[in-house]
């Protein structure tokens, strides 16, 4: 049986008027990481937060900040996110002309480097950079919004990636993002995912439900 996944709640579904308290509450409810969705209204059709807000919420949790950058161009902003308190920085290969350089730049800032794959992007795009990646974020929705439905075809991508990572003896973690609920979570873990992002399923019902929501996502 596959082991319980790491859970990275996306604060995109938190109450933005009380963001610090929300980060603390989801941390205390058992989150492993805190997933921060950065959207620029250009690479994706939605605008969220930047380094200033990340800096402001940083002191509300000691858990790793899993920062998902949906911005283009991305390279010029990496240092600002590193300084704001990101522990892992994940970018999309489509967000710049030289993705290998983006990965090197994240590592040079002393941060863990991730690659996010849109639903239409094949995992083979990472063939020559996989060994430099700490994380691959498989998008199981088109990036831009919370609350969308899980795209089943991405299970095959998770399986293929896990096979490659294991065959090459890498420690790269596979994380899934979008439409993750207790049902799709089980399918992701069975397909080989190590970590799951959840926005709506983690934050639904308010702070008194967060612990149970996270446990349900872990399959407990
Ligand atoms: C989508 C974001 C996700 C999103 C997940 O662009 O990257 O992290 O917040 O939200 P749910 O879990 O509601 O699909
Ligand atoms: Zn995300």
CSV table of C-alpha atoms and ligand atoms in Angstrom, one decimal, residues 10 12 35-39 66-70 137 139 143 177-178 197, ligand 2:
chain,number,residue,atom,x,y,z
A,10,UNK,CA,-3.4,26.2,-1.1
A,12,UNK,CA,-5.9,30.6,-2.5
A,35,UNK,CA,1.1,26.2,-1.0
A,36,UNK,CA,1.1,29.7,-2.2
A,37,UNK,CA,-0.3,30.4,-5.7
A,38,UNK,CA,1.2,33.5,-7.3
A,39,UNK,CA,-0.7,34.6,-10.5
A,66,UNK,CA,5.7,25.8,-1.4
A,67,UNK,CA,5.5,28.7,-3.8
A,68,UNK,CA,3.9,28.1,-7.2
A,69,UNK,CA,4.7,30.8,-9.6
A,70,UNK,CA,2.2,31.3,-12.5
A,137,UNK,CA,4.0,19.7,-9.8
A,139,UNK,CA,-1.4,20.3,-12.7
A,143,UNK,CA,-3.9,26.9,-13.7
A,177,UNK,CA,-2.3,20.4,-7.9
A,178,UNK,CA,-6.0,21.0,-8.8
A,197,UNK,CA,-2.1,20.4,-3.1
B,2,LIG,ZN1,-0.9,25.8,-7.2
